Amino acid sequence: MSRFTLRVNGQSHKVDVAPDTPLLWVLRDNLGLVGAKFGCGIGQCAACVVHLGGAPIRSCMMPVSAAASADITTIEGLSADGSHALQKAWCELDVAQCGYCQPGQIMSAAALLAHNPNPSDDDIDDAMAGNICRCATYHRIRAGIHKAAEIMAAAKEVRT
Amino acid sequence: MSAILEAPLGRRSFLKIVTMAGGGLVLGYYVRPEARADAAKADVKNAEGSFAPNAFIRIGPDGTVTVYSARPEVGQGIKTSLPMVVAEELGADWGSVKVVSAQLDPVFGPQFAGGSMSTPMDYAVMRKMGATARTILVEAAAQTWGAPAGECVAAGGMVRHTPSGRSIKFGDLVAKASTLPVPAEDSVKLKDPKNFTLLGSRIGGVDNPKVVTGQPLFGIDQTRPGMVYAVYEKSPVWGARPLSANLDQVRALPGVRDAFIIDRTVPENELTGLVPGVAIVADSTWAAFSARRQLKVQWEEGRFPDSSWDDFARQARELANAAPGANNVTEARRDGDLDKAFAGAARVVEASYSYPFISHANLEPQNCLAHVQGDRAEVWAPTQDPEGARRLASKVLGTAPEKVQVNITRIGGGFGRRLDADPVAEAVAISQRVGLPVKLTWNRTDDLQHDHYRPGGFHFLKGAVDSKGGLSAWRSHHVAFGSNMGADDYPARFVPNYLLLNSKLENGIPQGPWRAPGSNTYAWVVCCFLDELARAAGRDPVEFNLALLGDRDLVPGSGARGRPYNASRMRNVVRQVAEKAGWGKPLSRGKGMGLGYYFCHQGYVAEVAEVTVSPKGELRVDRVVAAVDVGSQIVNLSGAENQVQGAIIDGLSAAWLQELDIRQGRVVQANFDDYTMLRMNDAPRAIEVHFIKTDYPPTGLGEPALPPLAPAVYNAIFAATGKRVRQLPLSRTDLSWS
């Protein structure tokens, strides 16, 4: 066991875990942040995506020892109150079926929109091809990302 | 004051009003005493005191309408759609409706989520429930005003007196309403569906805000104080017992609390309940997963240690050559005179179709949290069949079912897998041993290698078309691993000379329902072979299939339990889908359209796929058009459309990519790197869903839109390339053309 200090959603947490523990299980078992999901454990389904230093990572593959250096954002910290454009778009378009993969989908999409605020269908397909949705809500996920881009663009217009 | 009992409501319940602490109108519905004597007695007693969980609708003094959702939410949207039905009849403002998930309780009647049954079983009951509450509120308002109830209308969360324009909010009526008797059942009038404002509209899932913020909704998210974490290793050869394991070594690993063998099978000789294995209990999920990597188990050989897919295929071919009446060849249906029909045929076509075992691959791996204390247990489980879960758990414990409390969580994908409760049985057995709350988590390999699979199968077919181009004979031999085709399965009843032979391969592979069981493969076999016969007859497939469906309306089923087939509903969706898809429009080489259609789970669905196959053999499904007849009313248009879109892409994923190989008595695939699921970039860019309303009771949508997809795509590939593919999945076949 080793002690690590993690900065998650703007808060510091001290944990005492085996250094090879994947970040996913520290989030879920130690910190009670269960939004990131376990699906495959080998980085194939992306249900576990969180942001590390702003970049999307598969938390099931990332040992906690490698995650202690940068800010971690999980779905619980994407917005304070579910008001991120993607979260709004997901509710408005009723994207989810079972919903299990959707935190990972949203975190992957958030990373896409952060550097490409107006993605094409092809951009979306490329960026989201790592995320499995077993209920196959891919149509609505794609539409949800376009919708979120619109919401973000409108908000920007209001600000300027 | 409480408990005014009245009004039989359907087959399972009666209604009553009770007043509870905090006030409000509470309308509960209760199983009939004769059906569940003990449970009903307990409920009545409960209702006189601090009534809580058995209320179905509660209207609070603040106007909040609380509706309990009794069926597990598995992604089918039932937690939103059935409360919509209540709210519609009640005249509630949807914004004031709060939906609460019920736990397993006999007061709610059947609580499973499977077979697309929730809507057909509950739609009328929920309407009656809402209408009854509305009738009481209207009466309360009428008495308040001294006006006839007939002049009062409930809508938008209030009752209006139409002549005077006065109104009272529901919340202000509940004190009076709760003193009124439940109206006689025949005095409760349902709304005319023409006046529905909520049903048929697009309503977002009630838990969407929690889903998109990562709240702990699912089974795998549950925790209890003092909880420990468990894994359970089973033999890769199904059902084989552990003879020994390096338990002492595992117990000494960091974070491990205990490791032990469970050498039980419950129910006996069955592969889909508790089966023998080795449990590791640890302080964290990762400690349990890590320790498992050091676990070494000596397994007994098992019953079928040498079985392989290739050998099953060889056995199937041998059976196909056996005559009717031979050992293991059962005649399931025979109509007319096949020999004569084949002898007189203009064209005869023979083909064999096969498909592999596939997995449910629920994205939330199987799991359960269980806490056994003495002879009682409480479980938190993502189960589609909470009552079955309770039954199995009580068998494992050797206790009465009433001593097992089942808390139903949201489910991260069901597809039929979670109608079986093996993870519940395992968690209960482990908690019984350690005496602590135990969360059992399967890993992906457990999930793929210990699924209850969609069985593979082999179909050997011979069909004839006569000189007029009509389908005159159909001979089918189905070699199956579990259930065979039924005597009435399509196209039985539509072909004058028809023979269905069935055989079963002896095997030890656990099997279970996978979204649209049976239909999910039979539709592909039947619609593809019909396409072959249409081409052999030189006829357009849509026209050929419409002719086959004939001119009868309701085609009766065979025997007392036979299910009628409404051929006019099917013809209607086939015609509609052809029209909407632009069937028959000229397409360049490499592009094609195909038709699939099937009746299952009370729904009639036809789909046309439009595909492009490049000369190199790369497939793209450009567009899928669906015509769907599930009766007179779409409950939630958003949810219904989502189900059809999802079923189409799920069907494509299975037909294109999914396959489990079986060698040395076990499944070869171990994770999503070798068990491939369709991803967004391969999903069709366009899916058009057309709901065709007909004058039949509304039925479910979890399943019926899936079966037609595979044949639509395969037939489209033939149209595009001239290649007839007769095996699933597509990824096994080179589609290149020149």
CSV table of C-alpha atoms in Angstrom, one decimal, chain A residues 85-95 140 144 147-148 150-151, chain B residues 202-205 208-209 212 638:
chain,number,residue,atom,x,y,z
A,85,ALA,CA,-23.8,21.8,-22.7
A,86,LEU,CA,-23.4,18.0,-23.3
A,87,GLN,CA,-25.4,17.2,-20.2
A,88,LYS,CA,-28.2,19.6,-21.3
A,89,ALA,CA,-28.1,18.2,-24.8
A,90,TRP,CA,-28.3,14.6,-23.5
A,91,CYS,CA,-31.4,15.4,-21.5
A,92,GLU,CA,-33.0,17.4,-24.2
A,93,LEU,CA,-32.5,14.7,-26.9
A,94,ASP,CA,-33.2,11.9,-24.4
A,95,VAL,CA,-30.0,10.1,-25.6
A,140,ARG,CA,-28.6,10.2,-30.5
A,144,GLY,CA,-26.3,15.2,-28.8
A,147,LYS,CA,-26.7,19.9,-30.1
A,148,ALA,CA,-24.1,20.6,-27.4
A,150,GLU,CA,-24.9,24.6,-30.8
A,151,ILE,CA,-25.6,25.3,-27.1
B,202,ARG,CA,-41.6,13.1,-26.6
B,203,ILE,CA,-40.7,12.9,-22.9
B,204,GLY,CA,-37.2,12.5,-21.7
B,205,GLY,CA,-36.3,9.7,-19.3
B,208,ASN,CA,-31.7,11.4,-17.4
B,209,PRO,CA,-30.4,14.1,-15.0
B,212,VAL,CA,-25.6,12.4,-17.1
B,638,SER,CA,-39.0,9.6,-27.8
